Amino acid sequence: MAMCRFMVHGLSAVSESSLWLNEKLISASVDLEDPDRLNPQLFGTLVQMVVRGEGEDDTGILPKPPGTNKWWKVRPEMVPTPQMKEQSESSPACLSSYRGILRIASTGGDQKEVGMSLFTNVLNQIIYAEMHNWKPWIHFEISSQSVLYDRWAHGFSNVSLFNVNTDYSILMDQELGIPGQPTKQESNGFDSSVMSTLELRGNGVWNAYFEPIDDFDPQDKSCPSSREIVQLPAHLVMAITSKAPWAIRAWRYDDVPEKLWQPSVGSSLKDWYGPIRSKAHSLVRKYFRFRPHILRRANEVNPVQPGEVCLSIHARNGERKGNFRKRVGSKSFFPYIEEFIKAGGSIIFIATDSSRVLQYMYKNFPTNITDMIRTQGDQVVRTSKEWPLHMIDNHHRVNSEALVDVLAMSKCHFLLHSFSSLAEASIYLNLDLHENSVNLEDPDRVAPPEFGKAVRGVIGSIVEQKAAVEQVQIKMDGQIVRKKLDEATILQRDVGRESRRNALVYLAQKKHSSYSGRDSYSILLRSLDMAQRNYLSLNNHVDSLDIFIFHTSDFTEEDLEILERRMGPSVSGVIRLVDLSGSSFWQRPPHHANDDPNSWYAYPLFSEGYRRMMHWFAIDIWEFFSRWNEQEQNSYRYIFRLDEDSFIHSPIQYDVFDFMEKNKYVYGYRMCTYEMQVTRRMWTLYHKRNPDFAPYREVDLEMCAFYNNFFVADL
C-alpha cells in the first residue's frame, strides 16, 4: 500500500504503517471511519491535482475536508470552586419538607449507553427519591472507563470537596430484591451526625447536556448542617430497573422476572407500555431541560414546519445487546414507509449510528422516498459494526448526537422502532408517539395498511387545526364551475379571480398506467407540497399563476376541494382540473388511428399512455392553451411544467416567469441528457430540413436532448 500514491482505508495499524512508510499518503488518503473525511467529489479533485503534479511542494493547496460544524463543542460550566456562598436567606431546597438529598451518582454501570444512563436509570432513581420523600439531585460519579465519560467535556480533573451529613444509608430489601428506604445508622448511643467528605468531579456529566434538575447546591452555607445526602450504588440502581414493580423499562432486560414483563392476559404490549410511558412523560416534563445547543441542533437537523407530517425511524444498532431483543433489518421498515408516503407524509427522519442502515436505505428506497429523508448528516459518528476505537476519547460527541436524535425523533408525528431506550426517550418527550408508534419487535403491532390509515387521520386533523389557527376557511361560497373546450372538461372554483398570464402545469393520474403498484397520487401531492413550500408561498408567487392539472377521468370535484384544503386559502380559485378524455387533445394521430399497438416500436415498454403523454407535451398542450386563450379571452404566455415526481427541493425566491421574459428566453430546461437509441438520427434529420442551422461549436449532438420532465416555455 505504501507504494501507491493514494489510499482509502479504515482505522487499522496496517494502514497507519503504510502512512508512516510513505509520508505523501498522509495528504492523499481518506479514512472512511473519519466523520470529517473528504467527500468523493473532493477526493476526485485531489487526485486530478496530484496527477497534474500540483501539491508536490506545497500540500497546503490540496483539497481539505470541509470544516465540520462542531456544534457539540460547548464547554459547559464546571462545578464552582468549594468556597461557601454567603447567603443570609435559606434556599428553596433548604426550606422544603424533604428528608434529605438523594444524589443520583450512578448511571447503572460503565457500559450503559446514553438512553439507559440518562433516561431509564435516572428516571428510576427520581421515582425512588419521590417515593421516600428525598429530593433528587444529579451529579454523576463515573469512571474514566464509562462509555459516557469524556475528559474534555466533563472536566473530572476539577475537584470540589464538601462536608456533608451521612447518617443514612440504603440497604437491599432482601425479600423484594430492591433497595429499601434510606435508614438512619446507629451512632453508638450518641446523638450526633456522621460527617464525611463529598467529592464532586467536574460538571457531573449531566450538566453537559441538561440544566440542573433542581435548585440544590452543596455549597450553600445557609442549608442546615443536618441536611442529609445519600446515594444509590450501581448494583442497587440496576436492582430497581430489573426488579422494582414500579420501575420504568424500555424492554425486557435479561434479569427482569417473567411476572414483571409479561403483559396481563388479554392486553397488548402497547397497553403494558401505556402507564410506564405516561409516568416517564410526567417526570421528563418536570425535571428534564436540554441545554440550548442540543435543542438548537435538533431544530437544525429536523425543522418540522406547520402542516408537515413527519415519520421518525430509529435504527441505532450500537446498543443491540440482550436475549430479549434483536436487530431489526432495514427491509422491515419498507412496508410502513410506503404506507406513510401513500397517505401524504412529507418528512422521514432517520436516527442511526449505523452507516450500513443508511447505505441500505439509500440503495433500496426509490428516489421519491430518499428525497424525503433527513438525518444528522454525513459528518456524524457512524460505523459498520461497533463503535470505532478512535471515538473512545470523544464520547461527548457521541452522547450529544444520540440526544439530538432523541429530540429530533420526538418532533415527528410517527415513530418506527424496535426495543430501545433511546426510542422510548423520544416517546417520553412526545407522548402522542405512544399511539402513533410501531415497535417492529411487537408481535401484535399494527399492519402497514392500518398504519397508513392512522397517518391519513393525523394529516386530516392537521389540516383542520391549521384552518382553525389561521381563523381562515377556504372560501367555499365560490361555486365549482365546469367549462368545456372541445370535449375537455375544466373544473375550477369561481371566486372572482381573473386568470393570470402564467400556468404551472401537471399531467397526472392517481394510479400509474405503466408501473404496477405505483401510487402516483401521493407522489403528486408531495410535488405540490414542495412547490407550495419552495415557490408558490414565497414572495406572493402564487398570485402570478394558475395551476393546471391535466388528467384523463382521474380527478373529481372532491379532489379539487381536497387539494384546496391541503394547500391552503392562497390557492382558492387558482387550481384547474382538466379532464382530457374524449377530447381531440387526447387521441391517436389520424395516421395511427387504426394501428395494432403490438406493431409499435418497443411496445409495451413504451405504452400507449406514455406515447400520448409525449404527444401532449410535444404538440397538444400548445394547441390547448392557444384555443383556451381565444375562447375565454385569457392571455396565458408561459407554462412551467412539473411531473408528478418533479420536486422543488430548495427555495426559489425570484419569479421564474419574469426571469424568462426579462431575458427574452423562450425555453428553460434543467440539463441536457443522452437519450436512448430510438432518438438516433433526429439531429441529422433536423439539420437536413434546416440547413441554415449553425451550432455555436462543433459538437456531436447524436442522441442529445433536453431533459424535459421540467421546463419553462414561452407559449
XYZ file of C-alpha atoms in Angstrom, residues 143-643:
501
model
C -15.064 6.218 35.984
C -12.865 7.014 33.018
C -13.893 3.600 31.648
C -17.517 4.667 31.292
C -18.876 4.891 27.754
C -20.283 8.299 28.746
C -17.069 9.811 30.088
C -15.233 12.463 28.096
C -12.147 14.063 29.564
C -12.544 17.338 27.683
C -16.265 17.914 28.200
C -16.784 16.621 31.740
C -13.716 18.085 33.410
C -13.073 15.466 36.074
C -9.723 16.993 36.949
C -11.639 19.827 38.616
C -12.481 18.554 42.130
C -14.682 20.189 44.745
C -14.863 18.950 48.356
C -17.747 19.416 50.794
C -18.511 18.239 54.317
C -21.938 16.631 54.451
C -24.003 14.515 56.806
C -24.155 10.818 56.018
C -26.318 9.496 58.865
C -28.447 7.500 56.437
C -27.671 4.505 54.294
C -29.606 2.453 51.760
C -29.725 -1.320 52.069
C -31.201 -4.021 49.891
C -34.652 -5.306 50.809
C -33.787 -8.985 50.663
C -37.377 -10.089 50.218
C -38.124 -7.825 47.261
C -34.596 -7.687 45.862
C -34.719 -3.888 45.541
C -33.410 -1.022 47.703
C -35.389 -0.300 50.844
C -35.967 3.205 52.114
C -32.975 5.159 53.471
C -32.472 4.325 57.160
C -30.540 6.154 59.834
C -27.379 4.441 61.013
C -26.759 3.550 64.668
C -24.482 6.124 66.349
C -23.276 4.126 69.388
C -25.688 5.897 71.705
C -24.508 9.382 70.823
C -26.981 11.774 69.229
C -24.578 13.248 66.741
C -24.410 13.368 62.981
C -21.900 11.414 60.956
C -19.888 13.792 58.795
C -17.986 12.801 55.689
C -16.397 14.467 52.702
C -18.349 14.714 49.460
C -16.069 14.782 46.436
C -17.548 16.208 43.250
C -15.636 15.964 39.989
C -16.197 18.275 37.038
C -19.714 19.065 35.929
C -21.049 15.630 36.817
C -21.709 14.800 33.125
C -25.417 15.648 33.399
C -24.819 19.386 33.213
C -23.089 18.995 29.850
C -26.452 18.128 28.268
C -29.218 19.233 30.643
C -29.946 22.062 33.026
C -29.769 21.075 36.737
C -32.988 19.307 37.733
C -33.469 21.423 40.866
C -32.034 24.253 42.940
C -29.910 22.233 45.372
C -26.354 23.481 45.730
C -23.937 21.635 48.045
C -22.043 24.902 48.557
C -24.996 26.725 50.015
C -23.889 27.770 53.511
C -27.439 28.583 54.573
C -28.587 24.952 54.288
C -28.911 23.402 57.753
C -25.939 21.263 58.685
C -28.343 18.397 59.275
C -29.154 18.165 55.579
C -28.566 14.533 54.667
C -27.112 13.276 51.393
C -27.458 9.636 50.305
C -26.852 7.881 47.021
C -27.573 4.552 45.349
C -24.598 2.492 44.170
C -24.689 0.932 40.691
C -25.903 -2.507 41.783
C -28.895 -1.009 43.614
C -29.722 1.188 40.621
C -29.850 -1.882 38.392
C -31.837 -3.773 41.045
C -34.541 -1.100 40.729
C -34.523 -1.215 36.937
C -34.699 -5.005 36.853
C -36.942 -5.906 39.786
C -38.958 -2.969 41.087
C -42.638 -3.332 40.113
C -42.878 0.431 39.678
C -39.736 0.868 37.565
C -39.571 2.312 34.062
C -38.290 -0.155 31.476
C -37.582 0.181 27.768
C -37.710 -3.554 27.057
C -37.258 -6.835 28.898
C -33.716 -6.832 30.239
C -32.078 -10.201 30.736
C -32.605 -10.238 34.512
C -36.204 -8.975 34.553
C -38.500 -11.660 36.022
C -41.250 -13.012 33.793
C -44.010 -11.713 36.083
C -42.775 -8.118 35.756
C -42.548 -8.244 31.983
C -45.412 -10.385 30.735
C -48.392 -8.184 29.847
C -51.594 -9.287 31.549
C -53.884 -11.724 29.770
C -55.887 -10.029 27.044
C -53.746 -6.891 26.919
C -51.171 -5.955 24.323
C -47.569 -4.897 24.730
C -48.617 -1.339 23.930
C -51.216 -1.489 26.727
C -48.470 -2.599 29.101
C -46.243 0.271 27.973
C -49.002 2.861 28.454
C -48.698 3.634 32.197
C -44.888 3.353 32.078
C -44.617 5.910 29.297
C -47.182 8.180 30.912
C -45.246 8.165 34.199
C -41.939 8.793 32.415
C -43.507 11.607 30.383
C -44.675 13.462 33.506
C -41.231 13.137 35.125
C -39.398 14.266 31.989
C -41.656 17.321 31.763
C -40.922 18.100 35.413
C -37.161 17.548 35.559
C -35.539 17.398 32.094
C -34.472 20.617 30.352
C -31.999 20.249 27.480
C -29.086 22.610 27.073
C -29.638 25.225 24.307
C -27.007 23.780 21.947
C -28.761 20.387 21.975
C -32.154 21.994 21.300
C -30.702 24.184 18.571
C -29.062 21.263 16.770
C -32.253 19.167 16.845
C -34.164 22.036 15.259
C -31.477 22.348 12.583
C -31.485 18.685 11.549
C -35.262 18.226 11.667
C -37.043 21.572 11.294
C -40.622 20.314 11.094
C -42.833 23.136 9.836
C -46.566 23.547 10.499
C -48.509 21.354 8.105
C -45.634 18.928 7.507
C -46.167 15.348 8.665
C -43.011 13.652 9.905
C -42.076 9.997 10.408
C -39.040 9.128 12.529
C -37.197 5.842 12.176
C -34.952 4.628 14.962
C -32.213 2.271 13.799
C -29.354 2.796 16.228
C -27.687 -0.609 16.279
C -24.723 0.099 18.544
C -26.798 -0.857 21.601
C -28.390 -4.062 20.316
C -27.473 -6.484 23.088
C -29.647 -8.804 25.163
C -31.528 -12.074 24.997
C -34.932 -10.464 24.543
C -34.330 -8.119 21.656
C -32.786 -8.375 18.237
C -31.564 -6.310 15.356
C -34.368 -5.298 13.039
C -33.368 -5.330 9.380
C -33.803 -2.182 7.326
C -36.139 -4.045 4.984
C -38.696 -4.369 7.800
C -39.313 -0.625 7.701
C -40.229 -0.582 3.979
C -43.964 -1.501 4.098
C -44.666 1.126 6.762
C -42.690 3.801 4.948
C -44.583 3.068 1.740
C -47.910 3.496 3.558
C -46.662 6.753 5.079
C -45.811 8.060 1.601
C -49.139 6.958 0.136
C -51.024 8.724 2.919
C -49.297 12.018 2.104
C -46.475 12.156 4.670
C -43.755 14.665 3.900
C -40.646 14.043 6.077
C -38.707 10.950 7.160
C -36.102 11.451 9.888
C -33.692 8.539 10.348
C -31.832 8.283 13.653
C -28.999 5.819 13.265
C -25.447 5.134 14.340
C -25.030 2.592 11.533
C -23.596 3.553 8.169
C -24.925 0.273 6.794
C -28.508 1.222 7.606
C -28.264 4.449 5.630
C -26.414 2.793 2.753
C -29.099 0.130 2.504
C -31.958 2.606 2.599
C -30.475 4.954 0.008
C -29.681 1.993 -2.232
C -33.044 0.245 -1.979
C -35.569 3.028 -1.493
C -36.932 4.717 -4.627
C -35.930 8.324 -5.232
C -39.267 9.750 -4.138
C -38.558 8.320 -0.655
C -34.847 9.128 -0.358
C -35.640 12.734 -1.278
C -37.731 12.945 1.901
C -35.047 11.569 4.220
C -33.398 13.715 6.873
C -30.542 12.677 9.146
C -27.929 14.448 11.218
C -25.795 14.442 8.062
C -22.691 12.685 6.833
C -20.368 14.124 9.458
C -21.758 12.033 12.285
C -20.092 9.226 14.219
C -21.326 6.109 12.473
C -19.792 2.721 11.993
C -20.355 -0.561 10.208
C -20.363 -2.878 13.235
C -19.243 -1.408 16.565
C -18.094 1.941 17.866
C -14.760 2.888 16.269
C -11.864 2.756 18.714
C -10.822 6.310 17.949
C -14.080 7.578 19.475
C -13.085 6.337 22.952
C -11.919 9.854 23.855
C -14.795 11.623 22.124
C -17.774 10.234 23.996
C -19.178 13.714 24.476
C -19.789 13.952 20.739
C -21.443 10.525 20.639
C -23.603 11.408 23.666
C -24.625 14.709 22.092
C -25.512 13.161 18.744
C -27.601 10.481 20.453
C -29.546 13.117 22.405
C -30.103 15.154 19.244
C -31.558 12.025 17.638
C -33.922 11.636 20.612
C -35.114 15.229 20.341
C -35.379 15.155 16.541
C -37.447 11.961 16.680
C -39.763 13.475 19.279
C -40.578 16.312 16.846
C -42.250 13.825 14.483
C -45.846 12.632 14.402
C -44.984 8.941 13.936
C -42.196 6.588 15.019
C -40.953 3.225 13.743
C -38.609 1.495 16.169
C -37.586 -1.656 17.973
C -36.796 -2.216 21.676
C -34.546 0.688 22.636
C -34.167 3.124 25.494
C -33.456 5.964 23.035
C -36.659 5.311 21.108
C -38.546 5.190 24.409
C -36.957 8.502 25.413
C -38.417 10.165 22.316
C -41.853 8.863 23.358
C -41.333 10.239 26.887
C -40.758 13.655 25.281
C -43.787 13.376 22.982
C -46.470 11.151 24.487
C -48.534 11.300 21.270
C -45.976 8.864 19.869
C -47.305 6.176 22.226
C -50.347 5.773 19.986
C -48.547 6.741 16.785
C -45.551 4.410 17.005
C -44.921 0.906 15.724
C -42.490 -1.390 17.542
C -41.244 -3.840 14.921
C -40.481 -6.361 17.687
C -44.066 -6.283 18.976
C -45.890 -9.414 17.723
C -49.209 -7.549 17.990
C -48.106 -4.447 16.080
C -50.476 -2.850 13.596
C -50.171 -3.905 9.972
C -48.864 -1.394 7.410
C -52.334 -0.593 5.947
C -53.638 0.273 9.434
C -50.582 2.447 9.961
C -51.340 4.263 6.702
C -54.897 4.846 7.878
C -53.563 6.426 11.088
C -51.292 8.715 9.058
C -54.231 9.876 6.940
C -56.185 10.606 10.109
C -53.401 12.766 11.530
C -52.995 14.624 8.240
C -56.727 15.357 8.223
C -56.644 16.733 11.761
C -53.588 18.879 10.978
C -55.409 20.451 8.040
C -58.394 21.244 10.278
C -56.183 22.640 13.046
C -54.284 24.792 10.579
C -57.520 26.335 9.359
C -58.653 26.948 12.947
C -55.359 28.569 13.965
C -55.336 30.841 10.954
C -59.057 31.527 11.572
C -59.400 31.467 7.814
C -61.501 28.927 5.983
C -61.231 28.181 2.311
C -63.673 30.429 0.525
C -66.287 27.767 -0.112
C -69.075 30.154 -1.221
C -67.426 30.342 -4.609
C -69.061 27.677 -6.745
C -67.123 25.000 -8.588
C -67.834 25.614 -12.254
C -67.418 23.398 -15.303
C -66.270 24.689 -18.646
C -65.739 22.935 -21.948
C -63.085 23.207 -24.627
C -63.665 20.736 -27.426
C -64.644 17.716 -25.289
C -62.195 18.576 -22.480
C -63.819 19.485 -19.148
C -62.239 22.174 -16.960
C -63.155 22.300 -13.237
C -62.299 25.379 -11.180
C -63.696 27.391 -8.286
C -65.163 30.721 -9.306
C -64.120 33.236 -6.638
C -63.969 36.216 -8.984
C -60.235 35.813 -9.548
C -59.055 36.694 -13.043
C -56.864 34.250 -14.942
C -53.155 35.014 -14.877
C -50.539 35.076 -17.652
C -48.638 32.054 -16.348
C -49.522 28.436 -15.677
C -47.944 25.701 -13.562
C -48.924 22.501 -15.370
C -49.041 18.811 -14.486
C -50.189 15.795 -16.458
C -51.222 13.475 -13.642
C -53.010 10.284 -12.724
C -53.899 8.564 -9.468
C -52.619 5.133 -10.405
C -49.806 4.826 -12.901
C -50.879 3.005 -16.039
C -47.431 1.516 -16.683
C -45.848 0.972 -13.275
C -47.687 -1.603 -11.200
C -48.200 -0.601 -7.576
C -47.071 2.994 -8.038
C -49.215 5.436 -6.055
C -48.969 8.389 -8.412
C -51.484 10.433 -6.424
C -49.410 10.554 -3.226
C -46.321 11.435 -5.269
C -48.249 14.270 -6.934
C -49.313 15.579 -3.513
C -45.682 15.608 -2.412
C -44.669 17.506 -5.542
C -47.410 20.085 -4.921
C -46.413 20.400 -1.261
C -42.803 21.124 -2.212
C -43.853 23.551 -4.953
C -46.032 25.321 -2.387
C -43.285 25.449 0.236
C -40.366 26.390 -2.018
C -42.000 28.569 -4.678
C -45.712 29.392 -4.503
C -45.670 30.632 -0.896
C -42.601 32.830 -1.424
C -42.856 36.495 -2.451
C -46.502 36.059 -3.450
C -45.561 33.895 -6.455
C -48.914 32.098 -6.275
C -50.609 35.339 -7.315
C -48.801 35.349 -10.680
C -50.014 31.970 -11.946
C -52.760 29.397 -12.225
C -52.262 25.668 -11.621
C -53.465 23.262 -14.315
C -53.646 19.551 -13.519
C -54.434 17.696 -16.738
C -55.756 14.133 -16.446
C -57.965 11.524 -18.065
C -61.032 10.887 -15.852
C -58.966 10.568 -12.645
C -59.913 13.691 -10.664
C -63.280 14.968 -9.425
C -64.806 17.970 -7.627
C -63.977 16.234 -4.349
C -60.309 16.091 -5.360
C -60.357 19.810 -6.114
C -61.656 20.521 -2.605
C -59.048 18.195 -1.065
C -56.236 19.966 -2.924
C -57.536 23.404 -1.909
C -57.776 22.418 1.748
C -54.344 20.805 1.683
C -52.588 23.764 0.074
C -54.455 26.460 1.991
C -56.538 29.584 1.331
C -53.973 31.127 -1.026
C -54.850 28.644 -3.812
C -58.612 29.201 -3.755
C -59.577 29.803 -7.385
C -56.043 29.001 -8.575
C -56.366 25.278 -9.408
C -57.940 23.938 -12.600
C -58.577 20.225 -13.115
C -58.716 19.499 -16.845
C -60.132 16.146 -17.994
C -58.742 15.476 -21.477
C -60.508 12.141 -22.043
C -62.635 12.084 -25.177
C -61.190 15.337 -26.475
C -59.106 15.893 -29.579
C -56.174 16.638 -27.269
C -56.005 13.004 -26.157
C -56.416 10.931 -29.288
C -54.196 8.981 -31.589
C -52.959 10.952 -34.573
C -55.102 10.123 -37.632
C -52.294 8.146 -39.277
C -52.138 5.842 -36.221
C -55.874 5.630 -35.546
C -56.248 2.018 -36.654
C -52.826 0.694 -35.610
C -52.252 -2.505 -33.729
C -50.099 -1.289 -30.783
C -48.171 -4.549 -30.832
C -46.603 -3.390 -34.082
C -45.188 -0.266 -32.452
C -41.532 0.063 -31.533
C -40.723 -1.173 -28.000
C -44.362 -1.765 -27.100
C -45.471 -2.265 -24.311
C -42.311 -0.762 -22.745
C -43.407 2.488 -24.359
C -47.118 2.114 -23.650
C -49.866 3.960 -25.476
C -50.358 6.178 -22.440
C -46.663 7.060 -22.460
C -46.804 7.910 -26.180
C -49.880 10.088 -25.649
C -48.063 11.893 -22.850
C -45.159 12.608 -25.224
C -47.556 13.806 -27.931
C -49.326 16.032 -25.380
C -46.211 17.895 -24.298
C -44.722 17.993 -27.804
C -47.812 19.176 -29.686
C -51.214 19.231 -27.988
C -50.560 21.425 -24.947
C -49.644 24.361 -27.200
C -52.886 23.931 -29.130
C -54.873 23.672 -25.884
C -53.641 26.995 -24.471
C -53.985 28.739 -27.836
C -57.635 27.744 -28.095
C -58.287 28.318 -24.352
C -56.902 31.858 -24.620
C -59.131 32.525 -27.622
C -62.302 31.050 -26.091
C -62.001 32.615 -22.615
C -60.217 35.822 -23.628
C -57.255 34.748 -21.495
C -53.648 35.763 -22.037
C -51.570 32.775 -20.926
C -47.985 33.370 -22.051
C -45.681 30.999 -20.107
C -46.069 27.456 -18.820
C -43.973 25.842 -16.082
C -44.083 22.038 -16.423
C -43.655 19.704 -13.484
C -44.264 15.969 -13.479
